[in-house]
Structure formats: structure tokens, C-alpha cells
Tab-separated table of C-alpha atoms in Angstrom:
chain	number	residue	atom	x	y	z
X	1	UNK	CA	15.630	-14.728	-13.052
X	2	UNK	CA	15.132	-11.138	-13.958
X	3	UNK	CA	15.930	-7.839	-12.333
X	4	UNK	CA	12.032	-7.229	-11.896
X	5	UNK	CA	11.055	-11.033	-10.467
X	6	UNK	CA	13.822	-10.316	-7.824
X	7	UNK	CA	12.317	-7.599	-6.366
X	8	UNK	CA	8.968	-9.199	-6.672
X	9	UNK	CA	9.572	-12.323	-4.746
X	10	UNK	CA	11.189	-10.059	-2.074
X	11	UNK	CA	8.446	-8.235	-1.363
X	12	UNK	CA	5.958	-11.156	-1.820
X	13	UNK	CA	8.202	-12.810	0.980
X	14	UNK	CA	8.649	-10.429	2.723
X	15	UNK	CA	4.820	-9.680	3.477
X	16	UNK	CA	5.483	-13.765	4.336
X	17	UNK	CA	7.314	-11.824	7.674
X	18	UNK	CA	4.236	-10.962	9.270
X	19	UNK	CA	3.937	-14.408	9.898
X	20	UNK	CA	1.382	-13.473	9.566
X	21	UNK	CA	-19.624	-17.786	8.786
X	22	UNK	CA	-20.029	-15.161	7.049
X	23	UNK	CA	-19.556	-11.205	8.274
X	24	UNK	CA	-22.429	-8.774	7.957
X	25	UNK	CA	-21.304	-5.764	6.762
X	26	UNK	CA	-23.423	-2.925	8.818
X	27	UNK	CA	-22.828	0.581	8.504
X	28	UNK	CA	-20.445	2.538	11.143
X	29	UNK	CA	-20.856	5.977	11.500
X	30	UNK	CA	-19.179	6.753	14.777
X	31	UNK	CA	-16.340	9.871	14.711
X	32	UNK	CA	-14.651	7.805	17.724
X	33	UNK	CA	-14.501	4.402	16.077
X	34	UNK	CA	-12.745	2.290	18.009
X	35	UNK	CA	-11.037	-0.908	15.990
X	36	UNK	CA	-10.558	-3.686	18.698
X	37	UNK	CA	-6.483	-4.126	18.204
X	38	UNK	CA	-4.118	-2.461	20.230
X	39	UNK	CA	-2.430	-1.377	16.342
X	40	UNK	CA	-4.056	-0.621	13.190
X	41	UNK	CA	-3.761	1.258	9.996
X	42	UNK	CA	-5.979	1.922	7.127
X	43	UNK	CA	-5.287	3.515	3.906
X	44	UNK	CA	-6.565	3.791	0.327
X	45	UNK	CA	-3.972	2.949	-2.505
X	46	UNK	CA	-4.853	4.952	-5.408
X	47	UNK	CA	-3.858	8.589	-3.292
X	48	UNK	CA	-2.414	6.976	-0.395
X	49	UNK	CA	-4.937	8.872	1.707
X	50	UNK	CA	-4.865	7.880	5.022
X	51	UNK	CA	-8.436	6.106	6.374
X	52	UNK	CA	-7.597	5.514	9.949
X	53	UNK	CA	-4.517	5.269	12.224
X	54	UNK	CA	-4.286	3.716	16.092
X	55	UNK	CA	-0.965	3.625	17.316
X	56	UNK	CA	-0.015	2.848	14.197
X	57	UNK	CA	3.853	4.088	14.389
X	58	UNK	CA	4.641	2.194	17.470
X	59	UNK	CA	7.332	-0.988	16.488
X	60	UNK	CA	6.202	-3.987	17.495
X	61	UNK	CA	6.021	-7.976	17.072
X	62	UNK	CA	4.703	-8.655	13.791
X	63	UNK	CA	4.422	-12.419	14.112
X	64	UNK	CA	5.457	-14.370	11.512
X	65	UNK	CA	2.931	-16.405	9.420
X	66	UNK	CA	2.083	-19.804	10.890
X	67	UNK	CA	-1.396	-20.825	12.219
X	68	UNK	CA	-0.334	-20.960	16.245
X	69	UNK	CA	2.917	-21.447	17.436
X	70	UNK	CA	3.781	-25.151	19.615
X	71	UNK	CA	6.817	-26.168	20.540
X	72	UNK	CA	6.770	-28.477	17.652
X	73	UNK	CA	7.497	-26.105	14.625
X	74	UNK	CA	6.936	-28.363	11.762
X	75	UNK	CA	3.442	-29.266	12.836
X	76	UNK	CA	2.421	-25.900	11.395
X	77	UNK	CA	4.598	-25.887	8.155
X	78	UNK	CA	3.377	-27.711	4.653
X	79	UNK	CA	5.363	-30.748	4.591
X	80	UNK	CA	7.780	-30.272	1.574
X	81	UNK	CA	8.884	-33.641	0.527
X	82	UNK	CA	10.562	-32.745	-2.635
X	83	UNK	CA	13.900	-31.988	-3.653
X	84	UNK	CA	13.090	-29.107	-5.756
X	85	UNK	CA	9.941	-26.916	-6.172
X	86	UNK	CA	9.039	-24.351	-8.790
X	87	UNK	CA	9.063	-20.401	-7.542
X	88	UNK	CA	5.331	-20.600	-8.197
X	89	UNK	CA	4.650	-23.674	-5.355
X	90	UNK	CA	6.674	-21.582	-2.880
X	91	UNK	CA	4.868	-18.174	-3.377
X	92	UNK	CA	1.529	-20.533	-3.008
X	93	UNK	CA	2.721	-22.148	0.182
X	94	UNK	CA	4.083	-19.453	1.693
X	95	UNK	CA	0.961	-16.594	1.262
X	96	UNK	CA	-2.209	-19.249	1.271
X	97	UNK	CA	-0.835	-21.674	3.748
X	98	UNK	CA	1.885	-20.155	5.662
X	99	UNK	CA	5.082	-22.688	5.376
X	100	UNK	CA	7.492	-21.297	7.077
X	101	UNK	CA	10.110	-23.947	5.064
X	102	UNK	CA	8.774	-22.182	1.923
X	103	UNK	CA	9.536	-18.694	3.106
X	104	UNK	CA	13.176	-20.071	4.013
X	105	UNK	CA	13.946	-21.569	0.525
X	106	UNK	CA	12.773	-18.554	-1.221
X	107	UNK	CA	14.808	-16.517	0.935
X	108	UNK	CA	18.232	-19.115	0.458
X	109	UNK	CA	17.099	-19.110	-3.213
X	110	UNK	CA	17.222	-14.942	-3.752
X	111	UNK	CA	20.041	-14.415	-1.687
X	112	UNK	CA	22.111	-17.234	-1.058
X	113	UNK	CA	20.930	-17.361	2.542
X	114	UNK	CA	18.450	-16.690	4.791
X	115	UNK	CA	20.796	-13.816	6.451
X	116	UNK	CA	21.665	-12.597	2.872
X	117	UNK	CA	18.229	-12.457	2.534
X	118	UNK	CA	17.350	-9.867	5.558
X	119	UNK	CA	20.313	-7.769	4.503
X	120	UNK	CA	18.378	-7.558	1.194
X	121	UNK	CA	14.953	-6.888	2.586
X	122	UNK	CA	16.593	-4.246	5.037
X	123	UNK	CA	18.314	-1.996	1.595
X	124	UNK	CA	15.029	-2.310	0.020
X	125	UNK	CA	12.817	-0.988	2.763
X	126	UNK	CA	15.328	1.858	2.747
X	127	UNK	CA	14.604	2.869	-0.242
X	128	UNK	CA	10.882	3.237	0.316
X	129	UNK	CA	11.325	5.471	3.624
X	130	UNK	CA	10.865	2.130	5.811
X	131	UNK	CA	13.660	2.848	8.744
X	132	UNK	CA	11.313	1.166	12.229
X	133	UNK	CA	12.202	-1.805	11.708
X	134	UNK	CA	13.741	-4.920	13.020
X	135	UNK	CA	14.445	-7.969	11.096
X	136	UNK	CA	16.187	-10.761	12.288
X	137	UNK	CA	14.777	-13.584	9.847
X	138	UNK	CA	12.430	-14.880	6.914
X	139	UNK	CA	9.976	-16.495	8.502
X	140	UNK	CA	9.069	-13.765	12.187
X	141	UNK	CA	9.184	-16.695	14.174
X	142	UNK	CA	10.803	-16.214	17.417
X	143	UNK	CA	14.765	-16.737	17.918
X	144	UNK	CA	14.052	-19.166	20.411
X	145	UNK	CA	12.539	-21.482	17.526
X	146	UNK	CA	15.550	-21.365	15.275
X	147	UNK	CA	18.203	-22.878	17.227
X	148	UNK	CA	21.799	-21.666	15.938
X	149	UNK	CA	19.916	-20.668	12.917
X	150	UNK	CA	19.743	-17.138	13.858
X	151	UNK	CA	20.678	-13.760	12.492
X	152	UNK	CA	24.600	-13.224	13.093
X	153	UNK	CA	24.655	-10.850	16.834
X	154	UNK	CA	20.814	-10.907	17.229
X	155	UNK	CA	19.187	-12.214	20.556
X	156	UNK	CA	18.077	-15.414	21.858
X	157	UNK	CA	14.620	-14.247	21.770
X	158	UNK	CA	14.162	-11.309	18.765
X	159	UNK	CA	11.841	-11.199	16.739
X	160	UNK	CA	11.073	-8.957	13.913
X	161	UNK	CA	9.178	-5.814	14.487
X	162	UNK	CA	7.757	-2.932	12.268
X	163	UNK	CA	4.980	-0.434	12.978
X	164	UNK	CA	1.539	-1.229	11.370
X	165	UNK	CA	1.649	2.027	9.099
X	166	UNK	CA	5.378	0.440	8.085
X	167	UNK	CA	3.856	-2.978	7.053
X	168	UNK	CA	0.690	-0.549	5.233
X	169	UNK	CA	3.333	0.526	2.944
X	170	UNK	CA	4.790	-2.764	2.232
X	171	UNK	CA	1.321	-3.965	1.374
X	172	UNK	CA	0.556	-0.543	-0.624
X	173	UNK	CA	4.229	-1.026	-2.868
X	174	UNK	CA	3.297	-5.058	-3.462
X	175	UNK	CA	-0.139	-4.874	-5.066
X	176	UNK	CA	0.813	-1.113	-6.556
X	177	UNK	CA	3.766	-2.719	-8.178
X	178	UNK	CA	2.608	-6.142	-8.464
X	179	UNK	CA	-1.032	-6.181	-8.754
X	180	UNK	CA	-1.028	-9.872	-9.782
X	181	UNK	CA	-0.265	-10.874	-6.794
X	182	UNK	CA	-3.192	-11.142	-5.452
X	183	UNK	CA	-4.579	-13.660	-7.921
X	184	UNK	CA	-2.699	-16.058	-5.608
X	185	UNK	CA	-4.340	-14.134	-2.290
X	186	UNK	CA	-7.588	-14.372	-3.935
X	187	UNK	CA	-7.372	-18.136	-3.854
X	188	UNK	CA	-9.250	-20.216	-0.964
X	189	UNK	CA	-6.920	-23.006	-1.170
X	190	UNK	CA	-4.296	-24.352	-3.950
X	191	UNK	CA	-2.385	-27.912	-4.113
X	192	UNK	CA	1.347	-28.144	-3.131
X	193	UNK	CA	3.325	-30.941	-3.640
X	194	UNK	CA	0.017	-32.808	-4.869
X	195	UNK	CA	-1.622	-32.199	-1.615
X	196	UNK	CA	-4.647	-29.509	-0.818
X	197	UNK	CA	-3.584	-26.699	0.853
X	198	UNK	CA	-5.722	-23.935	2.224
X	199	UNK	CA	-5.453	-19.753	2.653
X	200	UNK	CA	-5.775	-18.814	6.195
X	201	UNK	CA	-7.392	-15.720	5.490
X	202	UNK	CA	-11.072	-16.585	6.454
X	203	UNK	CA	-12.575	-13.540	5.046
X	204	UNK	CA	-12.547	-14.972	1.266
X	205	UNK	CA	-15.223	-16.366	-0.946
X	206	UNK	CA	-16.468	-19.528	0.370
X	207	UNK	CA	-14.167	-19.127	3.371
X	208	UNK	CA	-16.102	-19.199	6.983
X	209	UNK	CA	-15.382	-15.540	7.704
X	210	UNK	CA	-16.721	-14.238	4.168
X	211	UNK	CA	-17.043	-10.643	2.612
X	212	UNK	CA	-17.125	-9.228	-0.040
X	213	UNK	CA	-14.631	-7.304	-2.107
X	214	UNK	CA	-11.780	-8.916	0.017
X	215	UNK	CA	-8.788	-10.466	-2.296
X	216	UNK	CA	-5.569	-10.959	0.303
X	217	UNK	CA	-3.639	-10.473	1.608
X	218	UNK	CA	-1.447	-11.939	4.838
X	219	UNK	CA	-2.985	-13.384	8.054
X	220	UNK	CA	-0.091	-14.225	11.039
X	221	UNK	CA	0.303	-15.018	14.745
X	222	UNK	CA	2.791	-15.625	17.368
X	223	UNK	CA	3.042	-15.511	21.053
X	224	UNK	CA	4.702	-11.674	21.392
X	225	UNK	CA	3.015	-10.260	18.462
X	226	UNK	CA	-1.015	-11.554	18.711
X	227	UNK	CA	-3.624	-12.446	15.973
X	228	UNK	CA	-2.699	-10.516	12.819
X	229	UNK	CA	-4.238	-9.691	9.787
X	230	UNK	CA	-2.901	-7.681	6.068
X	231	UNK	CA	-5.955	-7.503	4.358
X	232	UNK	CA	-7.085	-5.419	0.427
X	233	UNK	CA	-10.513	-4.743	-0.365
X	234	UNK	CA	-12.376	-3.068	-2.553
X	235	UNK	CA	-14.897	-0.660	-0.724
X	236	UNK	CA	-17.004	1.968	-2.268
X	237	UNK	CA	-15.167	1.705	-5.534
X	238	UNK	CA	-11.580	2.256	-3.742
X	239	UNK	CA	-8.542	-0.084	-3.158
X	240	UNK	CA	-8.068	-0.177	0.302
X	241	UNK	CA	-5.455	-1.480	2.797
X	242	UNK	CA	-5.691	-2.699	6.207
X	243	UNK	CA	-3.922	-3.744	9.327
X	244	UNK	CA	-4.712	-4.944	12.519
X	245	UNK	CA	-2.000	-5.982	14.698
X	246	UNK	CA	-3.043	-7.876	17.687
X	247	UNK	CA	-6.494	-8.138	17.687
X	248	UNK	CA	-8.253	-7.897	21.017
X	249	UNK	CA	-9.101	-11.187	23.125
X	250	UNK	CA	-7.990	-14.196	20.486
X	251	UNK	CA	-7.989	-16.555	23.020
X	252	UNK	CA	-12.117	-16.601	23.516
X	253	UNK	CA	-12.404	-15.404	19.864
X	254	UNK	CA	-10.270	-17.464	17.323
X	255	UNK	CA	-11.970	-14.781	14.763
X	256	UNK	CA	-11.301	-11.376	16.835
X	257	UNK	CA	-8.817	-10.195	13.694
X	258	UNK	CA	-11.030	-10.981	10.915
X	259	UNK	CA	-13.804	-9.519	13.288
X	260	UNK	CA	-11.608	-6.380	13.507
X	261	UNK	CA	-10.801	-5.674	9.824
X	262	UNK	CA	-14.672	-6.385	9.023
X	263	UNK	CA	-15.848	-2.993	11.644
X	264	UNK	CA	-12.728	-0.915	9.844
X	265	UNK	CA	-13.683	-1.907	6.221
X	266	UNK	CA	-17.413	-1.272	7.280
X	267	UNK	CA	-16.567	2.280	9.165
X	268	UNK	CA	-14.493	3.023	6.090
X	269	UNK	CA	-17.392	2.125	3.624
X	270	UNK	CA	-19.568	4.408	5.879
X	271	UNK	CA	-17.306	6.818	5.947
X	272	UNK	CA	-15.550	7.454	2.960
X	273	UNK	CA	-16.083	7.598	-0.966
X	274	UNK	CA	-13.771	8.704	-4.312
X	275	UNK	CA	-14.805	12.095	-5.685
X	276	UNK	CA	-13.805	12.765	-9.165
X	277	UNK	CA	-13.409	16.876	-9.109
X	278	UNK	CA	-11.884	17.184	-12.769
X	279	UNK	CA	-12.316	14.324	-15.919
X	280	UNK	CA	-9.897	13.781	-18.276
X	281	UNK	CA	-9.500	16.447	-21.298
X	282	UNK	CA	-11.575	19.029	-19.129
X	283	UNK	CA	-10.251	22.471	-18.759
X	284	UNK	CA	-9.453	23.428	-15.643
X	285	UNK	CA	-7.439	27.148	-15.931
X	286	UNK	CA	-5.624	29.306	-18.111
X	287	UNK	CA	-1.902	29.632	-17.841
X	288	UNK	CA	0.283	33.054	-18.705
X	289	UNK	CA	2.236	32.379	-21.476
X	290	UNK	CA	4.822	35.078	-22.770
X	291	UNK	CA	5.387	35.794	-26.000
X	292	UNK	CA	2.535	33.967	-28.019
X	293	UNK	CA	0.362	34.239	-30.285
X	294	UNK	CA	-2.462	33.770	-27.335
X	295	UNK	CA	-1.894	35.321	-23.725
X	296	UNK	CA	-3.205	31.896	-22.079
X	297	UNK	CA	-2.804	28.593	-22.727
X	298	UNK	CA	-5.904	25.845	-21.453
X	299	UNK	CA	-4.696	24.002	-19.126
X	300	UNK	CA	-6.255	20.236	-19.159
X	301	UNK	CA	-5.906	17.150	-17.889
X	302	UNK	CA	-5.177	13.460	-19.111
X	303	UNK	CA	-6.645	11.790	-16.476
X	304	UNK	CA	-9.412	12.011	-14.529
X	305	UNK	CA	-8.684	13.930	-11.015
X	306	UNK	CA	-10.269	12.206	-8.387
X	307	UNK	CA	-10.034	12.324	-4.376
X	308	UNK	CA	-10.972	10.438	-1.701
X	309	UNK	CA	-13.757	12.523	0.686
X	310	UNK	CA	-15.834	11.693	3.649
X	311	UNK	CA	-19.385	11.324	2.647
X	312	UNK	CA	-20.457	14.425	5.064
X	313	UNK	CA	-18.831	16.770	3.744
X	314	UNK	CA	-20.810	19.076	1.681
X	315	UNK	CA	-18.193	20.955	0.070
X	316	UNK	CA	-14.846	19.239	-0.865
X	317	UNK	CA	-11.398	20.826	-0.742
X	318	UNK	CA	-10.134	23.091	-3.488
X	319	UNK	CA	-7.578	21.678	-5.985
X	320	UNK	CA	-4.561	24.368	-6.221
X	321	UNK	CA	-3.241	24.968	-9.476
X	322	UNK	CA	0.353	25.573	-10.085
X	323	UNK	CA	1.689	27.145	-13.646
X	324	UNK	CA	5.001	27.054	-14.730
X	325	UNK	CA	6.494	30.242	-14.013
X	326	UNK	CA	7.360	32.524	-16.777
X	327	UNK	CA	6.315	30.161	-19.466
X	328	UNK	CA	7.217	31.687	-22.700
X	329	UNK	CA	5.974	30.828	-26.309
X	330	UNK	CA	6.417	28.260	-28.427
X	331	UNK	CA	3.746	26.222	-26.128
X	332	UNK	CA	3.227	22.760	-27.724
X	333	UNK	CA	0.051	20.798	-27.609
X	334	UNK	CA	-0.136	18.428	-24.545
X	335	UNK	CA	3.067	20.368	-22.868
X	336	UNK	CA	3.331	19.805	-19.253
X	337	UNK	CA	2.729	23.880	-18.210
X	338	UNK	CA	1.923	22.828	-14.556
X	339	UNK	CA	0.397	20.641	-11.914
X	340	UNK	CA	-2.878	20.596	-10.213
X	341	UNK	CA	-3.306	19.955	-6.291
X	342	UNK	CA	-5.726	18.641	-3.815
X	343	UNK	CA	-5.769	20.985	-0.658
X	344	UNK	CA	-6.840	17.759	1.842
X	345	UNK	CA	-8.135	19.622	4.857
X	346	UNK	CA	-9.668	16.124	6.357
X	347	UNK	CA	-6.438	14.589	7.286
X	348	UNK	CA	-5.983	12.019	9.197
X	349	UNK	CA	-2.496	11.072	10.981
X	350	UNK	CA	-0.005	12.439	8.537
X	351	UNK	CA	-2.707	12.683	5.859
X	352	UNK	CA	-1.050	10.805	3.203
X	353	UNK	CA	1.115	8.072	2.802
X	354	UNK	CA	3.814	10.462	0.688
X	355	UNK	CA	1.855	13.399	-0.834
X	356	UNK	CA	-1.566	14.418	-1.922
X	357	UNK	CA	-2.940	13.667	-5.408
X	358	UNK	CA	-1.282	15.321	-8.170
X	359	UNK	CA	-1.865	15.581	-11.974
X	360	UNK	CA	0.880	16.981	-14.726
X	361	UNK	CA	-1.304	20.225	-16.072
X	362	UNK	CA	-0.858	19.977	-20.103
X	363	UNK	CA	-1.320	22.486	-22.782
X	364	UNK	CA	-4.319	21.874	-25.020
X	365	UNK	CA	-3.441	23.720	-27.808
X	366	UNK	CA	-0.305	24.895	-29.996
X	367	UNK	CA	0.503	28.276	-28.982
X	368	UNK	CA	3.207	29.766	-31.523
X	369	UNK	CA	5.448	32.495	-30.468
X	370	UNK	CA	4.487	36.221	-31.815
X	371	UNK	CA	6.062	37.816	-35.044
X	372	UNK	CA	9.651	39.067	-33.911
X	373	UNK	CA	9.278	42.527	-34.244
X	374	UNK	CA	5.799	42.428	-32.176
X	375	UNK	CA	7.630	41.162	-29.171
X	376	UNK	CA	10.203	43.882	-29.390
X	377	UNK	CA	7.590	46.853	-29.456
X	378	UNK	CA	6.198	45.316	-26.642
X	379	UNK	CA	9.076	44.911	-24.457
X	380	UNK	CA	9.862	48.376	-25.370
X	381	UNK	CA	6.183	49.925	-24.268
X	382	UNK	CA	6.784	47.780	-21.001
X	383	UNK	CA	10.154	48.918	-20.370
X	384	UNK	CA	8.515	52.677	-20.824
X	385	UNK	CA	5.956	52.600	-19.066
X	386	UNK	CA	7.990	50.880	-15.812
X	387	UNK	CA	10.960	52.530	-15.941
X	388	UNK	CA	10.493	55.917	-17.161
């Protein structure tokens, strides 16, 4: 197995840790929307601009990923029956159906062991600015449920825990990085071991819970941590992420999460919308350059440069631009000579998951540096004129 499928299955498995009719979509307009879950995080994935934040940097229980826990743990697994499985079948069992036994042998299979496994997940995490956590296991089950199968000097009763903006990364790095996943979350229901099994995310086509633009990802749910949901969507046009982490009265309403991530997807469709300020190859400034045959150089852009806005507001931020200082001639065609930036004034929670958009300014033309002795008699009127 490669380098690249490693780190894949890890962070397929690990957004296995959360344990994770039809909805009208109606619009929601409210400034104080109020998403019934005592945690929950939105955010778009192209800019990482954050869409909505409630208590969403508090640890907590993040369940793991079987239906409802009973004292009888396999009742809510996928039997597996075989000796051996392909990587595909466990990915399958362990995102659409929730096997905790499938989450276990991909851990034992990518690190040796399910503790190896943690370890893993915990230096990887690291490296993407992930440090609220607590892991104690593959599956987010309970202690209490593993026996002596437990995380060397963790409790009786941990469980793993991670802030809702913390599992909004993980979601943002897996379908960022691995965008294929989520022609398995996509899927209503697959077979495993020659038997049907179904998603538990109810918010897919043909699924009870239906809507539109919806593609994953991770539903879960234990006693400590609540109804849970990880869900991508596409909404106006944008990629967006959500979480809701212990959805509000489960108990009368086996639904309440999907009910939950349907009013933030349909306050963010209300509310926001992509706003493309620059296109690609437009020119968008002149930059000093020293030396050359031209004083400026256009400055233009590969891509197109576009934001996400709220749909009130009439006037959208500037984009600063930023030139390489003291650029001198020769300036080549499609040189980076600076970058531009969106000043986000509309920020919500930190704003952004790392930093607002950014493009690499380039140079549109050749600029070729000035005939030698030009340069000097200019330097030397300069120097003249400043210090003399």
C-alpha cells in the first residue's frame, strides 16, 4: 500500500470516530439563527470561510458511529463472517453502515493495532493544527464497551472527544484531499459480505430524510455524546461542511440531527452566495518594476478570484494587493510579482478556517531590463537630485 492510500484510509477512518420523508428546504433569514444542537459548525471548503459557529470549540463526546448503543455491541455491527476482506468492503462498512469491527480491522491493518492506530491518528491531527482532542480508540465507543481492550492508561469510561470546529477540519482535509471519497458517502446502501447494507445518513437520494445537493458524509450516536451528524452539500454553488453535535431532543425525534443540518444548510443557502470579484487573465493593478524597459508590469490572475459574501451586502470587501517589493527588471511573462487579498470584514468566529483567499499575482508580459548605460544616468540624476 502506498504512502498516499495510508494517509487516506486514516482519515477516512478516522471520520469512522465520530461514531458517528423528505425535508423542505425553506428559506431562513434570521441574524439570530438558532441551530437546535448544543454544538455546531459550518464552513465552506473552497476559502474555508466560516458559515456559522455555536460553541463550536468546546471538547466533547463525539460518539462513535453505530446506530444506538445496547449492551449487546454486536447487534449494531455488520456481521463479518469472512476471514479476509478487501480495503474497499471495510471503507463501505465502516462510512455507509457503521461496523464498528470494520473500523477495528482497518485500524489493526494500518498500524498493527488498534492503539498503534490512535498514536497515528494523534501525529496526523498535529500536523493540521488539531491539538483538542482526546482519542482513546477506533471505533468512539465508550471504554466501558471494550473490556481490557482499551487504550494503554486511559479510563474505564473515556471516550474520545474533539470540538465540532476540530471534526469541521477533519471533514474539510478528507474531501479537499480525497474528493472521491464521497462516491462511497453518496451511496444509499452497498452489499458487504454478499449481504445489503444501508448508509445511515437519511438525508440522501431516495433516503427518508431527502435533500438535495447532500453527498456524505458521517452520521453517529452514543449515550455521552447525542445524535450526530458530518454532513457536505452543495448549496448555492458552494461546497459546504456541517456539524451538529448533539442534536436537541432525539429521544421524541429519531430525526432531530438531520432536522438540524436541514435549518443550517437552508439559513446558509439564504444567507450566503460565492462572488467572483476578479476572472482569470483579468488585470487587476500595475506593479513598480525597476530597471525595465516599462515602469509597470500588469498584474493578472490565473484563476478566477472568487469570495464567499452574504447576499445583503451591497458592496463587498476590497481585495488588497500586495507587490513584490523592489522588483527589478528582467520581469518574465507569468512571474509571480505578488499576491492579491480579500479584506473579509463579515467574519464570523475566527473568520476562516486558516486564512482568507489568496491568489499568486503574475506578470502578463516580458518586461526586459533597460540599456546599461540608461540605468546608470538615471541612478545618477536620482542620486543628485536626493542627495545634493
Amino acid at each position: 500500500m502506498t504512502l498516499s492510500k495510508n494517509i487516506f484510509l486514516n482519515v477516512i477512518l478516522f471520520l469512522s470516530i465520530l461514531g458517528l420523508g423528505f425535508l423542505k428546504t425553506s428559506p431562513v433569514f434570521s441574524d439570530d439563527f438558532d441551530v437546535a444542537a448544543k454544538h455546531a459548525f459550518a464552513l465552506e471548503s473552497s476559502t474555508g470561510k466560516i458559515l456559522y459557529a455555536k460553541d463550536s470549540n468546546t471538547p466533547v463526546a463525539i460518539s462513535d458511529y453505530a446506530y444506538e448503543l445496547t449492551s449487546n455491541w454486536e447487534i449494531s455491527n455488520v456481521p463479518m463472517t469472512k476471514r479476509s476482506y478487501t480495503v474497499k468492503e471495510l471503507v463501505d462498512a465502516s462510512l455507509l453502515a457503521s461496523s464498528n469491527s470494520a473500523a477495528i480491522a482497518l485500524a489493526e491493518h494500518l498500524a498493527g493495532s488498534e492503539p498503534a492506530f490512535v498514536d497515528l491518528i494523534k501525529r496526523q491531527l498535529e500536523t493540521w493544527g488539531i491539538t483538542d482532542t482526546k482519542l482513546v480508540n477506533a471505533t468512539g465507543l465508550n471504554n466501558k464497551y471494550l473490556g481490557d481492550h482499551i487504550y494503554p492508561n486511559s479510563q474505564k469510561d473515556d471516550e474520545n472527544m474533539m470540538s465540532a470546529k476540530s471534526l469541521a477540519k477533519i471533514a474539510y482535509h478528507l474531501i479537499t484531499d480525497y474528493p472521491d471519497v464521497l462516491t462511497i458517502t453518496n451511496q444509499a446502501g452497498s452489499n458487504f459480505d454478499g449481504k445489503p447494507i444501508q448508509n445511515t445518513n437519511a438525508m440522501l437520494t431516495g433516503m427518508p430524510r431527502y435533500r438535495k445537493g447532500v453527498d456524505g458524509l458521517k452520521t453517529g450516536s452514543t449515550e455521552r455524546a447525542g445524535h450526530c451528524f458530518v454532513s457536505t452539500a452543495t448549496v448555492n454553488n458552494m461546497r459546504v461542511i456541517t456539524v451538529i453535535l448533539n442534536a436537541d431532543n432525539p429521544k421524541d425525534n429519531p430525526n432531530a440531527r438531520f432536522e438540524a443540518t436541514n435549518a443550517l444548510l437552508n439559513h446558509i443557502e439564504a444567507t450566503f452566495e460565492p462572488l467572483t470579484l476578479f476572472s482569470a487573465g483579468e488585470k487587476v493593478g500595475k506593479a513598480p518594476v525597476k530597471d525595465g524597459e516599462k515602469e509597470t508590469a500588469n498584474a493578472i490572475l490565473k484563476n478566477d478570484f472568487t469570495v464567499i459574501t452574504t447576499k445583503t451586502l451591497t458592496n463587498p470587501a476590497p481585495a488588497k494587493l500586495n507587490f513584490t517589493a523592489n522588483l527589478k527588471a528582467p520581469v518574465r511573462a507569468n512571474q509571480h510579482i505578488g499576491d492579491l487579498t480579500y479584506q473579509d470584514i463579515n467574519l464570523i468566529d475566527q473568520g476562516y478556517l486558516d486564512a482568507p483567499p489568496s491568489l499568486p499575482l503574475l506578470a502578463q508580459d516580458t518586461i526586459e531590463t533597460k540599456f546599461i548605460l540608461e540605468i546608470w544616468w538615471e541612478n545618477l540624476v536620482n542620486y543628485i537630485n536626493e542627495k545634493l
